[in-house]
Structure formats: structure tokens, C-alpha cells
Amino acid sequence: MNISILVFGGDHFLATLPDRLRDASTFSVEAIANVNQAVSRIQIKPPDVIVVQASLDGSMELCRWLKEQTKLSWIYCILVEDTPELLAFKSQFGREWELEMTCAALRQGADAYIWQQPKQKTDNPPAEETANEQLLLAHLSVGLRKAQKYRDLVRTNDLLTAISLADSLTELKNRRALDGDLPRHIQKARSSETPLSLIILDVDYFKKVNDSYGHLVGDRLLQLLSHRLRHNLRFGDTPFRYGGEEFVIVLTNTTCDEALLVARRLNRVVSEQPFAINNKLAINVTISVGTACLQPEDDTKGTSLLERADQFLLQAKAAGRNRVIGCSRNMFRKASHLQAVS
């Protein structure tokens, strides 16, 4: 893994760092000497390790700020003490004073605090790395391990999140995913002033399938239905398994009338061809569908939108099943007219 290093320091400080830091196959190094620019860079593209020049204005503030950021606190911060006065005090006051300064730096936010006499660059061949340079490289190795563990944790969390939001049977998003996605779709539709609709559909007489053929056949039927729905939706339409044999489809940039057209097409796609469970069994099923479109008075979570679509679904089932009922543009025009008359 190529480790990303941000050096908060000047050009002279950068030149005193170990030569091995310039190995492009191992390290990607960038130097910034302004604290505000460093903060912006960290927020946009967090590095794995930060090497901080202690004598530079804002150095300790940068370390403290970094550890206060929960999402960035994993970044390994190495504070390199190069202040001439403190380096002089170090030799004067001895080991105990050095340890006190180190403890203070660690308490304030640094992960490592290294006392380093700046190395003077000459035209002579490079000498062996000093003990302080070896210590700095050792801390870089610690930072690399920490960054790798963080990346592994992020990947694991992403995987667990994906599992928690997916329906294991149909491989569609589940109801929990809908609870998170629908408010975002509503916010985006309102901010961009675009229409938003959704469909709720239910498999007609699904209980008879389970009672007649068993739950394994019922599960296989739901898998085949999900596959057929998914491959007959438009780009941007998102299907969810809402629960049992009930599904929700969020239709972005879709008006009431367009949602009815999509629902009727899905109703036809499901009913026109049997579902082949195996070589010996094919089952004909139909669906009942309710549609609804986002209105200004709907809540931000989508509860009222879902409830309205569900009411239309109940009407479709009560009217004999295998049909689509939903709101239309004319319906809302009529409602607005009645409200104005009253």
C-alpha cells in the first residue's frame, strides 16, 4: 500500500527528513506550510500520516484539531521538535525535562513526539540514517499499520451495512433501506423541484401458493418476481422488498400519470407469462398495485406518501385484484377545485 504523508512544514524542514521518505513506490509526500490550507487538504483528502514541524506557527493547534475530529482521529500525527531554543534546553536540562515535554505534546494531540536536530544537506554522499531518523521511520510504520487497520474496518463496516440493507432472499434493498433512502429522495425532489412517485405492489393470493406448493416454492416465486421487476424498471427506479410478498418501487423524476403507466406495464409484465419454478412447475400469478406521487403537504420521511399508495393498493385488492389504482394529475386538480369552492 502506498502511504500518503502530509508534511506540515517549510521546504527546509522537508529537506531534513529521511531520504527514504522520497521513495515514491512507498510514500506519497506533500508539504504545506499554511495551517488553513493544511486543514482544507486534510478534510478533502485525508492522509495516512501527518508529520508536523513543531516550530511552525499553528503546529500544536493542528494536532489538537485533528484529534477533535472523530472521522479523522485515526490519522497518525508525528510532531517533530526542531525549535532551536527547545533543542538547546534539551541538552541543558536533561532527560527528565525532555520526558515532561514529550508527555505534554502527547496529551495535547500528537501520536508521537520526536526531538530532532535538523540534518544539514551537503553534496557529500548521504550518511547512515541517524537514530532520530530511524525513530521517525519506525513511527511511519506504526502509522501505516494504523491506516491499514482503519481501511480494513471501513471495508468491514461497509460490507455489514450493505448486508443489513439488503433482503437476503430477493437481493433487493429491504424496508430498512427504504426508511433511509426515501427521505433523501424526497429532499432531493423538493430541492430540485422535480416530481417523485412510488409504487406499492402485492402478489395476489400468495398464501395459496405457499399452502399448495410449500414455502420453498413460494420463496422461489418471490425471487423470480423480483428478477422480473428489476429487469423491467427504468434507470433510476429503485425496488425494495417491503415485507412478505409486498414490494415498493421509488420512481424518481416521475409524475402521477407516469407512475400509473409504469405500474400498468409492471402489472402486465407479471401476468402475461407464468413463472417457471422448475422443469415441471410453472405458476401464474398477478399483482395488485397502488401508486402515489409526492405532494407539498407530505412529510419529509415519506410516511404520508407511503400511506396514500397503500390505500390505493387496498382499493385495488378490494376491487378484485390484478389491477392498478393510484392518484393522477386530474385527481389533484379536482381536489384543488373542490377546496377552492368550499
C-alpha positions as YAML, in Angstrom:
chain: A
units: angstrom
residues:
- id: 1
  name: MET
  ca: [0.00, 0.00, 0.00]
- id: 2
  name: ASN
  ca: [1.32, 3.46, -0.86]
- id: 3
  name: ILE
  ca: [1.22, 5.52, 2.32]
- id: 4
  name: SER
  ca: [0.11, 9.14, 1.98]
- id: 5
  name: ILE
  ca: [2.12, 11.63, 4.06]
- id: 6
  name: LEU
  ca: [1.22, 15.27, 4.61]
- id: 7
  name: VAL
  ca: [4.14, 17.33, 5.88]
- id: 8
  name: PHE
  ca: [3.10, 20.47, 7.71]
- id: 9
  name: GLY
  ca: [6.32, 22.37, 7.37]
- id: 10
  name: GLY
  ca: [8.57, 24.51, 5.20]
- id: 11
  name: ASP
  ca: [10.93, 23.43, 2.44]
- id: 12
  name: HIS
  ca: [13.96, 23.45, 4.73]
- id: 13
  name: PHE
  ca: [12.17, 21.18, 7.22]
- id: 14
  name: LEU
  ca: [11.14, 18.83, 4.42]
- id: 15
  name: ALA
  ca: [14.77, 18.60, 3.30]
- id: 16
  name: THR
  ca: [15.84, 17.44, 6.77]
- id: 17
  name: LEU
  ca: [13.51, 14.44, 6.77]
- id: 18
  name: PRO
  ca: [14.89, 10.95, 5.99]
- id: 19
  name: ASP
  ca: [15.79, 10.32, 2.36]
- id: 20
  name: ARG
  ca: [13.66, 7.17, 2.34]
- id: 21
  name: LEU
  ca: [10.53, 9.35, 2.55]
- id: 22
  name: ARG
  ca: [11.18, 10.29, -1.07]
- id: 23
  name: ASP
  ca: [10.69, 6.68, -2.22]
- id: 24
  name: ALA
  ca: [7.69, 7.21, -4.49]
- id: 25
  name: SER
  ca: [6.90, 3.49, -4.53]
- id: 26
  name: THR
  ca: [6.28, 3.57, -0.77]
- id: 27
  name: PHE
  ca: [5.41, 7.14, 0.19]
- id: 28
  name: SER
  ca: [3.37, 9.89, -1.42]
- id: 29
  name: VAL
  ca: [4.57, 13.10, 0.21]
- id: 30
  name: GLU
  ca: [3.01, 16.58, 0.06]
- id: 31
  name: ALA
  ca: [4.23, 19.62, 2.00]
- id: 32
  name: ILE
  ca: [2.05, 22.54, 3.17]
- id: 33
  name: ALA
  ca: [3.22, 25.38, 5.41]
- id: 34
  name: ASN
  ca: [-0.10, 27.18, 6.00]
- id: 35
  name: VAL
  ca: [-2.36, 25.78, 8.72]
- id: 36
  name: ASN
  ca: [-5.63, 26.75, 7.00]
- id: 37
  name: GLN
  ca: [-4.50, 25.15, 3.76]
- id: 38
  name: ALA
  ca: [-3.45, 22.05, 5.69]
- id: 39
  name: VAL
  ca: [-6.88, 21.76, 7.34]
- id: 40
  name: SER
  ca: [-8.62, 22.10, 3.96]
- id: 41
  name: ARG
  ca: [-6.35, 19.47, 2.42]
- id: 42
  name: ILE
  ca: [-7.00, 17.03, 5.29]
- id: 43
  name: GLN
  ca: [-10.76, 17.48, 5.02]
- id: 44
  name: ILE
  ca: [-10.77, 16.94, 1.26]
- id: 45
  name: LYS
  ca: [-8.27, 14.08, 1.06]
- id: 46
  name: PRO
  ca: [-7.18, 12.71, 4.46]
- id: 47
  name: PRO
  ca: [-3.58, 11.44, 4.53]
- id: 48
  name: ASP
  ca: [-2.46, 8.36, 6.41]
- id: 49
  name: VAL
  ca: [0.21, 10.20, 8.41]
- id: 50
  name: ILE
  ca: [0.92, 13.84, 9.20]
- id: 51
  name: VAL
  ca: [4.46, 14.97, 10.02]
- id: 52
  name: VAL
  ca: [4.31, 18.33, 11.79]
- id: 53
  name: GLN
  ca: [7.13, 20.84, 12.14]
- id: 54
  name: ALA
  ca: [6.85, 21.95, 15.77]
- id: 55
  name: SER
  ca: [8.49, 25.36, 15.21]
- id: 56
  name: LEU
  ca: [5.90, 26.36, 12.59]
- id: 57
  name: ASP
  ca: [3.01, 28.60, 13.70]
- id: 58
  name: GLY
  ca: [-0.15, 26.56, 14.31]
- id: 59
  name: SER
  ca: [1.63, 23.21, 14.66]
- id: 60
  name: MET
  ca: [0.18, 22.20, 18.03]
- id: 61
  name: GLU
  ca: [-3.21, 23.66, 17.13]
- id: 62
  name: LEU
  ca: [-3.26, 21.43, 14.03]
- id: 63
  name: CYS
  ca: [-2.52, 18.33, 16.14]
- id: 64
  name: ARG
  ca: [-5.29, 19.22, 18.62]
- id: 65
  name: TRP
  ca: [-7.79, 19.98, 15.85]
- id: 66
  name: LEU
  ca: [-7.07, 16.68, 14.18]
- id: 67
  name: LYS
  ca: [-7.80, 14.64, 17.31]
- id: 68
  name: GLU
  ca: [-11.04, 16.53, 17.89]
- id: 69
  name: GLN
  ca: [-12.36, 15.34, 14.51]
- id: 70
  name: THR
  ca: [-13.99, 11.98, 15.14]
- id: 71
  name: LYS
  ca: [-13.84, 10.93, 11.49]
- id: 72
  name: LEU
  ca: [-10.17, 11.96, 11.19]
- id: 73
  name: SER
  ca: [-8.78, 10.97, 14.59]
- id: 74
  name: TRP
  ca: [-7.32, 7.76, 13.12]
- id: 75
  name: ILE
  ca: [-4.70, 9.79, 11.20]
- id: 76
  name: TYR
  ca: [-1.29, 9.30, 12.82]
- id: 77
  name: CYS
  ca: [0.22, 12.65, 13.83]
- id: 78
  name: ILE
  ca: [4.02, 12.88, 14.32]
- id: 79
  name: LEU
  ca: [5.25, 16.12, 15.88]
- id: 80
  name: VAL
  ca: [8.93, 16.74, 15.12]
- id: 81
  name: GLU
  ca: [10.56, 19.18, 17.54]
- id: 82
  name: ASP
  ca: [13.01, 21.37, 15.65]
- id: 83
  name: THR
  ca: [12.70, 24.61, 17.67]
- id: 84
  name: PRO
  ca: [16.32, 25.77, 18.27]
- id: 85
  name: GLU
  ca: [15.62, 27.14, 21.77]
- id: 86
  name: LEU
  ca: [13.98, 23.90, 22.94]
- id: 87
  name: LEU
  ca: [16.72, 21.78, 21.40]
- id: 88
  name: ALA
  ca: [19.23, 23.86, 23.39]
- id: 89
  name: PHE
  ca: [17.20, 23.42, 26.59]
- id: 90
  name: LYS
  ca: [17.14, 19.67, 25.99]
- id: 91
  name: SER
  ca: [20.88, 19.38, 26.36]
- id: 92
  name: GLN
  ca: [20.84, 21.80, 29.32]
- id: 93
  name: PHE
  ca: [18.00, 20.38, 31.42]
- id: 94
  name: GLY
  ca: [18.48, 16.71, 30.69]
- id: 95
  name: ARG
  ca: [16.32, 13.61, 30.22]
- id: 96
  name: GLU
  ca: [13.63, 14.37, 32.80]
- id: 97
  name: TRP
  ca: [12.73, 17.71, 31.21]
- id: 98
  name: GLU
  ca: [12.66, 16.04, 27.76]
- id: 99
  name: LEU
  ca: [10.18, 13.45, 29.05]
- id: 100
  name: GLU
  ca: [7.96, 16.17, 30.54]
- id: 101
  name: MET
  ca: [7.86, 17.98, 27.19]
- id: 102
  name: THR
  ca: [7.10, 14.73, 25.39]
- id: 103
  name: CYS
  ca: [4.22, 13.92, 27.74]
- id: 104
  name: ALA
  ca: [2.77, 17.41, 27.26]
- id: 105
  name: ALA
  ca: [2.90, 17.08, 23.46]
- id: 106
  name: LEU
  ca: [1.22, 13.66, 23.54]
- id: 107
  name: ARG
  ca: [-1.52, 14.93, 25.86]
- id: 108
  name: GLN
  ca: [-2.25, 17.82, 23.51]
- id: 109
  name: GLY
  ca: [-2.85, 15.63, 20.46]
- id: 110
  name: ALA
  ca: [0.35, 14.28, 18.93]
- id: 111
  name: ASP
  ca: [0.66, 10.50, 18.50]
- id: 112
  name: ALA
  ca: [4.43, 10.74, 18.54]
- id: 113
  name: TYR
  ca: [6.89, 13.45, 19.58]
- id: 114
  name: ILE
  ca: [10.40, 13.28, 18.18]
- id: 115
  name: TRP
  ca: [13.33, 15.51, 19.11]
- id: 116
  name: GLN
  ca: [15.40, 16.01, 16.03]
- id: 117
  name: GLN
  ca: [18.39, 18.13, 15.27]
- id: 118
  name: PRO
  ca: [17.91, 19.32, 11.65]
- id: 119
  name: LYS
  ca: [20.13, 17.40, 9.29]
- id: 120
  name: GLN
  ca: [22.29, 19.60, 7.12]
- id: 121
  name: LYS
  ca: [22.22, 18.61, 3.47]
- id: 122
  name: THR
  ca: [25.58, 18.64, 1.65]
- id: 123
  name: ASP
  ca: [26.94, 17.50, -1.68]
- id: 124
  name: ASN
  ca: [28.66, 14.57, 0.03]
- id: 125
  name: PRO
  ca: [27.21, 11.03, -0.23]
- id: 126
  name: PRO
  ca: [24.40, 10.53, 2.33]
- id: 127
  name: ALA
  ca: [25.49, 9.19, 5.66]
- id: 128
  name: GLU
  ca: [23.68, 6.40, 7.50]
- id: 129
  name: GLU
  ca: [20.35, 7.36, 8.99]
- id: 130
  name: THR
  ca: [20.57, 8.86, 12.44]
- id: 131
  name: ALA
  ca: [18.78, 7.37, 15.42]
- id: 132
  name: ASN
  ca: [16.13, 10.10, 15.23]
- id: 133
  name: GLU
  ca: [15.55, 9.38, 11.53]
- id: 134
  name: GLN
  ca: [15.16, 5.69, 12.30]
- id: 135
  name: LEU
  ca: [12.68, 6.59, 15.04]
- id: 136
  name: LEU
  ca: [10.69, 8.71, 12.60]
- id: 137
  name: LEU
  ca: [10.60, 5.87, 10.06]
- id: 138
  name: ALA
  ca: [9.51, 3.48, 12.80]
- id: 139
  name: HIS
  ca: [6.60, 5.77, 13.66]
- id: 140
  name: LEU
  ca: [5.70, 5.94, 9.96]
- id: 141
  name: SER
  ca: [5.45, 2.15, 10.03]
- id: 142
  name: VAL
  ca: [3.10, 2.43, 13.02]
- id: 143
  name: GLY
  ca: [1.02, 4.96, 11.09]
- id: 144
  name: LEU
  ca: [0.92, 2.62, 8.11]
- id: 145
  name: ARG
  ca: [-0.38, -0.25, 10.24]
- id: 146
  name: LYS
  ca: [-2.98, 2.02, 11.82]
- id: 147
  name: ALA
  ca: [-4.13, 3.27, 8.42]
- id: 148
  name: GLN
  ca: [-4.38, -0.29, 7.09]
- id: 149
  name: LYS
  ca: [-6.44, -1.40, 10.09]
- id: 150
  name: TYR
  ca: [-8.72, 1.61, 9.60]
- id: 151
  name: ARG
  ca: [-9.24, 0.78, 5.93]
- id: 152
  name: ASP
  ca: [-9.98, -2.85, 6.82]
- id: 153
  name: LEU
  ca: [-12.50, -1.67, 9.41]
- id: 154
  name: VAL
  ca: [-14.17, 0.67, 6.89]
- id: 155
  name: ARG
  ca: [-14.46, -2.15, 4.36]
- id: 156
  name: THR
  ca: [-15.93, -4.46, 7.01]
- id: 157
  name: ASN
  ca: [-18.42, -1.81, 8.13]
- id: 158
  name: ASP
  ca: [-19.40, -1.12, 4.52]
- id: 159
  name: LEU
  ca: [-19.99, -4.83, 3.99]
- id: 160
  name: LEU
  ca: [-22.06, -5.15, 7.16]
- id: 161
  name: THR
  ca: [-24.07, -2.06, 6.19]
- id: 162
  name: ALA
  ca: [-24.74, -3.49, 2.74]
- id: 163
  name: ILE
  ca: [-25.85, -6.79, 4.30]
- id: 164
  name: SER
  ca: [-28.13, -5.04, 6.77]
- id: 165
  name: LEU
  ca: [-29.82, -3.07, 3.97]
- id: 166
  name: ALA
  ca: [-30.33, -6.00, 1.59]
- id: 167
  name: ASP
  ca: [-33.03, -8.63, 1.54]
- id: 168
  name: SER
  ca: [-31.22, -11.98, 1.57]
- id: 169
  name: LEU
  ca: [-33.92, -13.81, -0.42]
- id: 170
  name: THR
  ca: [-34.55, -11.42, -3.31]
- id: 171
  name: GLU
  ca: [-31.27, -9.44, -3.20]
- id: 172
  name: LEU
  ca: [-33.33, -6.24, -3.39]
- id: 173
  name: LYS
  ca: [-32.98, -3.45, -0.87]
- id: 174
  name: ASN
  ca: [-35.07, -4.06, 2.25]
- id: 175
  name: ARG
  ca: [-37.50, -1.98, 4.28]
- id: 176
  name: ARG
  ca: [-34.73, -0.58, 6.45]
- id: 177
  name: ALA
  ca: [-33.01, 0.70, 3.31]
- id: 178
  name: LEU
  ca: [-36.28, 2.30, 2.19]
- id: 179
  name: ASP
  ca: [-36.59, 4.10, 5.52]
- id: 180
  name: GLY
  ca: [-33.22, 5.71, 4.85]
- id: 181
  name: ASP
  ca: [-33.47, 6.24, 1.09]
- id: 182
  name: LEU
  ca: [-36.99, 7.66, 0.80]
- id: 183
  name: PRO
  ca: [-36.32, 10.82, 2.90]
- id: 184
  name: ARG
  ca: [-33.24, 11.53, 0.77]
- id: 185
  name: HIS
  ca: [-35.27, 11.11, -2.43]
- id: 186
  name: ILE
  ca: [-37.91, 13.48, -1.06]
- id: 187
  name: GLN
  ca: [-35.34, 16.09, -0.08]
- id: 188
  name: LYS
  ca: [-33.67, 15.89, -3.48]
- id: 189
  name: ALA
  ca: [-37.01, 16.09, -5.35]
- id: 190
  name: ARG
  ca: [-38.03, 19.19, -3.41]
- id: 191
  name: SER
  ca: [-34.69, 20.93, -3.69]
- id: 192
  name: SER
  ca: [-34.52, 20.29, -7.44]
- id: 193
  name: GLU
  ca: [-38.28, 20.85, -7.91]
- id: 194
  name: THR
  ca: [-38.73, 17.53, -9.72]
- id: 195
  name: PRO
  ca: [-41.62, 15.06, -9.28]
- id: 196
  name: LEU
  ca: [-41.33, 11.89, -7.22]
- id: 197
  name: SER
  ca: [-43.69, 8.92, -7.15]
- id: 198
  name: LEU
  ca: [-43.75, 5.44, -5.71]
- id: 199
  name: ILE
  ca: [-45.47, 2.12, -6.29]
- id: 200
  name: ILE
  ca: [-46.62, -0.46, -3.76]
- id: 201
  name: LEU
  ca: [-47.48, -3.87, -5.17]
- id: 202
  name: ASP
  ca: [-48.65, -7.08, -3.59]
- id: 203
  name: VAL
  ca: [-48.73, -10.64, -5.03]
- id: 204
  name: ASP
  ca: [-52.36, -11.76, -5.33]
- id: 205
  name: TYR
  ca: [-53.32, -14.87, -3.35]
- id: 206
  name: PHE
  ca: [-49.70, -15.59, -2.42]
- id: 207
  name: LYS
  ca: [-50.84, -17.59, 0.61]
- id: 208
  name: LYS
  ca: [-52.41, -20.13, -1.75]
- id: 209
  name: VAL
  ca: [-49.02, -20.68, -3.37]
- id: 210
  name: ASN
  ca: [-47.42, -21.47, -0.01]
- id: 211
  name: ASP
  ca: [-50.35, -23.65, 1.05]
- id: 212
  name: SER
  ca: [-50.41, -25.57, -2.24]
- id: 213
  name: TYR
  ca: [-46.72, -25.95, -3.03]
- id: 214
  name: GLY
  ca: [-44.84, -25.13, 0.18]
- id: 215
  name: HIS
  ca: [-42.74, -22.20, 1.34]
- id: 216
  name: LEU
  ca: [-39.67, -23.14, -0.72]
- id: 217
  name: VAL
  ca: [-41.72, -22.77, -3.90]
- id: 218
  name: GLY
  ca: [-43.13, -19.52, -2.51]
- id: 219
  name: ASP
  ca: [-39.60, -18.24, -1.88]
- id: 220
  name: ARG
  ca: [-38.54, -19.21, -5.40]
- id: 221
  name: LEU
  ca: [-41.54, -17.39, -6.83]
- id: 222
  name: LEU
  ca: [-40.56, -14.19, -4.96]
- id: 223
  name: GLN
  ca: [-37.02, -14.49, -6.32]
- id: 224
  name: LEU
  ca: [-38.28, -14.84, -9.89]
- id: 225
  name: LEU
  ca: [-40.75, -11.99, -9.41]
- id: 226
  name: SER
  ca: [-38.00, -9.72, -8.06]
- id: 227
  name: HIS
  ca: [-35.81, -10.55, -11.03]
- id: 228
  name: ARG
  ca: [-38.62, -9.77, -13.48]
- id: 229
  name: LEU
  ca: [-39.45, -6.49, -11.75]
- id: 230
  name: ARG
  ca: [-35.83, -5.39, -11.59]
- id: 231
  name: HIS
  ca: [-35.27, -6.03, -15.30]
- id: 232
  name: ASN
  ca: [-38.40, -4.17, -16.34]
- id: 233
  name: LEU
  ca: [-37.77, -0.92, -14.48]
- id: 234
  name: ARG
  ca: [-36.30, 2.26, -15.86]
- id: 235
  name: PHE
  ca: [-32.89, 3.58, -14.96]
- id: 236
  name: GLY
  ca: [-33.20, 5.38, -11.64]
- id: 237
  name: ASP
  ca: [-36.20, 3.36, -10.41]
- id: 238
  name: THR
  ca: [-35.34, 1.57, -7.16]
- id: 239
  name: PRO
  ca: [-37.21, -1.57, -5.97]
- id: 240
  name: PHE
  ca: [-37.44, -2.62, -2.31]
- id: 241
  name: ARG
  ca: [-38.85, -5.71, -0.67]
- id: 242
  name: TYR
  ca: [-41.18, -4.07, 1.81]
- id: 243
  name: GLY
  ca: [-42.12, -7.28, 3.61]
- id: 244
  name: GLY
  ca: [-43.53, -10.72, 2.77]
- id: 245
  name: GLU
  ca: [-44.92, -10.58, -0.78]
- id: 246
  name: GLU
  ca: [-45.13, -6.77, -0.80]
- id: 247
  name: PHE
  ca: [-42.75, -4.55, -2.75]
- id: 248
  name: VAL
  ca: [-42.17, -0.80, -3.04]
- id: 249
  name: ILE
  ca: [-40.62, 0.94, -6.04]
- id: 250
  name: VAL
  ca: [-39.41, 4.53, -5.80]
- id: 251
  name: LEU
  ca: [-39.75, 6.39, -9.10]
- id: 252
  name: THR
  ca: [-37.54, 9.47, -9.34]
- id: 253
  name: ASN
  ca: [-38.43, 12.36, -11.64]
- id: 254
  name: THR
  ca: [-41.83, 10.74, -12.26]
- id: 255
  name: THR
  ca: [-45.25, 12.38, -12.24]
- id: 256
  name: CYS
  ca: [-48.52, 10.83, -11.05]
- id: 257
  name: ASP
  ca: [-49.62, 9.90, -14.56]
- id: 258
  name: GLU
  ca: [-46.21, 8.49, -15.46]
- id: 259
  name: ALA
  ca: [-46.25, 6.35, -12.31]
- id: 260
  name: LEU
  ca: [-49.59, 4.87, -13.40]
- id: 261
  name: LEU
  ca: [-48.09, 3.97, -16.78]
- id: 262
  name: VAL
  ca: [-45.12, 2.26, -15.11]
- id: 263
  name: ALA
  ca: [-47.42, 0.38, -12.73]
- id: 264
  name: ARG
  ca: [-49.69, -0.84, -15.55]
- id: 265
  name: ARG
  ca: [-46.69, -2.06, -17.50]
- id: 266
  name: LEU
  ca: [-45.39, -3.99, -14.48]
- id: 267
  name: ASN
  ca: [-48.85, -5.46, -13.89]
- id: 268
  name: ARG
  ca: [-48.88, -6.69, -17.48]
- id: 269
  name: VAL
  ca: [-45.28, -7.97, -17.37]
- id: 270
  name: VAL
  ca: [-46.06, -10.08, -14.28]
- id: 271
  name: SER
  ca: [-49.34, -11.58, -15.50]
- id: 272
  name: GLU
  ca: [-48.55, -12.27, -19.13]
- id: 273
  name: GLN
  ca: [-46.04, -15.08, -18.56]
- id: 274
  name: PRO
  ca: [-46.01, -17.89, -15.94]
- id: 275
  name: PHE
  ca: [-43.10, -18.19, -13.52]
- id: 276
  name: ALA
  ca: [-41.12, -21.38, -14.15]
- id: 277
  name: ILE
  ca: [-40.28, -22.71, -10.70]
- id: 278
  name: ASN
  ca: [-38.59, -25.79, -12.16]
- id: 279
  name: ASN
  ca: [-38.86, -28.06, -15.21]
- id: 280
  name: LYS
  ca: [-42.17, -29.45, -14.03]
- id: 281
  name: LEU
  ca: [-43.89, -26.49, -12.35]
- id: 282
  name: ALA
  ca: [-44.88, -23.08, -13.67]
- id: 283
  name: ILE
  ca: [-47.17, -20.77, -11.72]
- id: 284
  name: ASN
  ca: [-49.36, -17.95, -12.99]
- id: 285
  name: VAL
  ca: [-49.61, -15.00, -10.60]
- id: 286
  name: THR
  ca: [-50.92, -11.47, -10.74]
- id: 287
  name: ILE
  ca: [-50.22, -8.37, -8.70]
- id: 288
  name: SER
  ca: [-52.30, -5.55, -7.27]
- id: 289
  name: VAL
  ca: [-50.71, -2.13, -7.41]
- id: 290
  name: GLY
  ca: [-51.16, 1.25, -5.75]
- id: 291
  name: THR
  ca: [-49.34, 4.40, -6.84]
- id: 292
  name: ALA
  ca: [-48.89, 7.84, -5.28]
- id: 293
  name: CYS
  ca: [-46.88, 10.96, -6.05]
- id: 294
  name: LEU
  ca: [-45.23, 13.43, -3.70]
- id: 295
  name: GLN
  ca: [-47.37, 16.40, -2.65]
- id: 296
  name: PRO
  ca: [-46.31, 19.63, -0.90]
- id: 297
  name: GLU
  ca: [-48.09, 18.63, 2.32]
- id: 298
  name: ASP
  ca: [-46.35, 15.23, 2.58]
- id: 299
  name: ASP
  ca: [-43.93, 14.79, 5.48]
- id: 300
  name: THR
  ca: [-40.18, 14.59, 4.93]
- id: 301
  name: LYS
  ca: [-39.90, 10.92, 5.93]
- id: 302
  name: GLY
  ca: [-42.38, 9.77, 3.29]
- id: 303
  name: THR
  ca: [-44.88, 8.27, 5.74]
- id: 304
  name: SER
  ca: [-47.92, 10.00, 4.25]
- id: 305
  name: LEU
  ca: [-46.74, 9.22, 0.71]
- id: 306
  name: LEU
  ca: [-46.46, 5.52, 1.55]
- id: 307
  name: GLU
  ca: [-49.81, 5.52, 3.33]
- id: 308
  name: ARG
  ca: [-51.53, 7.07, 0.32]
- id: 309
  name: ALA
  ca: [-50.06, 4.48, -2.04]
- id: 310
  name: ASP
  ca: [-51.03, 1.73, 0.40]
- id: 311
  name: GLN
  ca: [-54.63, 2.95, 0.47]
- id: 312
  name: PHE
  ca: [-54.77, 2.72, -3.31]
- id: 313
  name: LEU
  ca: [-53.31, -0.79, -3.10]
- id: 314
  name: LEU
  ca: [-56.09, -1.79, -0.69]
- id: 315
  name: GLN
  ca: [-58.63, -0.36, -3.14]
- id: 316
  name: ALA
  ca: [-57.10, -2.41, -5.96]
- id: 317
  name: LYS
  ca: [-57.38, -5.59, -3.90]
- id: 318
  name: ALA
  ca: [-60.92, -4.79, -2.80]
- id: 319
  name: ALA
  ca: [-61.91, -4.16, -6.41]
- id: 320
  name: GLY
  ca: [-60.95, -7.68, -7.45]
- id: 321
  name: ARG
  ca: [-57.11, -7.67, -7.58]
- id: 322
  name: ASN
  ca: [-54.89, -7.80, -10.68]
- id: 323
  name: ARG
  ca: [-55.27, -4.09, -11.28]
- id: 324
  name: VAL
  ca: [-53.67, -0.70, -10.73]
- id: 325
  name: ILE
  ca: [-55.22, 2.14, -8.78]
- id: 326
  name: GLY
  ca: [-53.45, 5.37, -7.98]
- id: 327
  name: CYS
  ca: [-53.51, 9.12, -7.94]
- id: 328
  name: SER
  ca: [-53.45, 11.11, -11.15]
- id: 329
  name: ARG
  ca: [-52.95, 14.70, -12.14]
- id: 330
  name: ASN
  ca: [-56.69, 15.08, -12.78]
- id: 331
  name: MET
  ca: [-57.46, 13.81, -9.29]
- id: 332
  name: PHE
  ca: [-55.38, 16.54, -7.66]
- id: 333
  name: ARG
  ca: [-56.80, 19.16, -9.97]
- id: 334
  name: LYS
  ca: [-60.28, 18.11, -8.89]
- id: 335
  name: ALA
  ca: [-59.31, 18.16, -5.20]
- id: 336
  name: SER
  ca: [-57.84, 21.65, -5.56]
- id: 337
  name: HIS
  ca: [-61.00, 22.86, -7.28]
- id: 338
  name: LEU
  ca: [-63.26, 21.45, -4.55]
- id: 339
  name: GLN
  ca: [-61.13, 23.06, -1.88]
- id: 340
  name: ALA
  ca: [-61.34, 26.43, -3.64]
- id: 341
  name: VAL
  ca: [-65.16, 26.16, -3.95]
- id: 342
  name: SER
  ca: [-65.61, 25.25, -0.30]
...
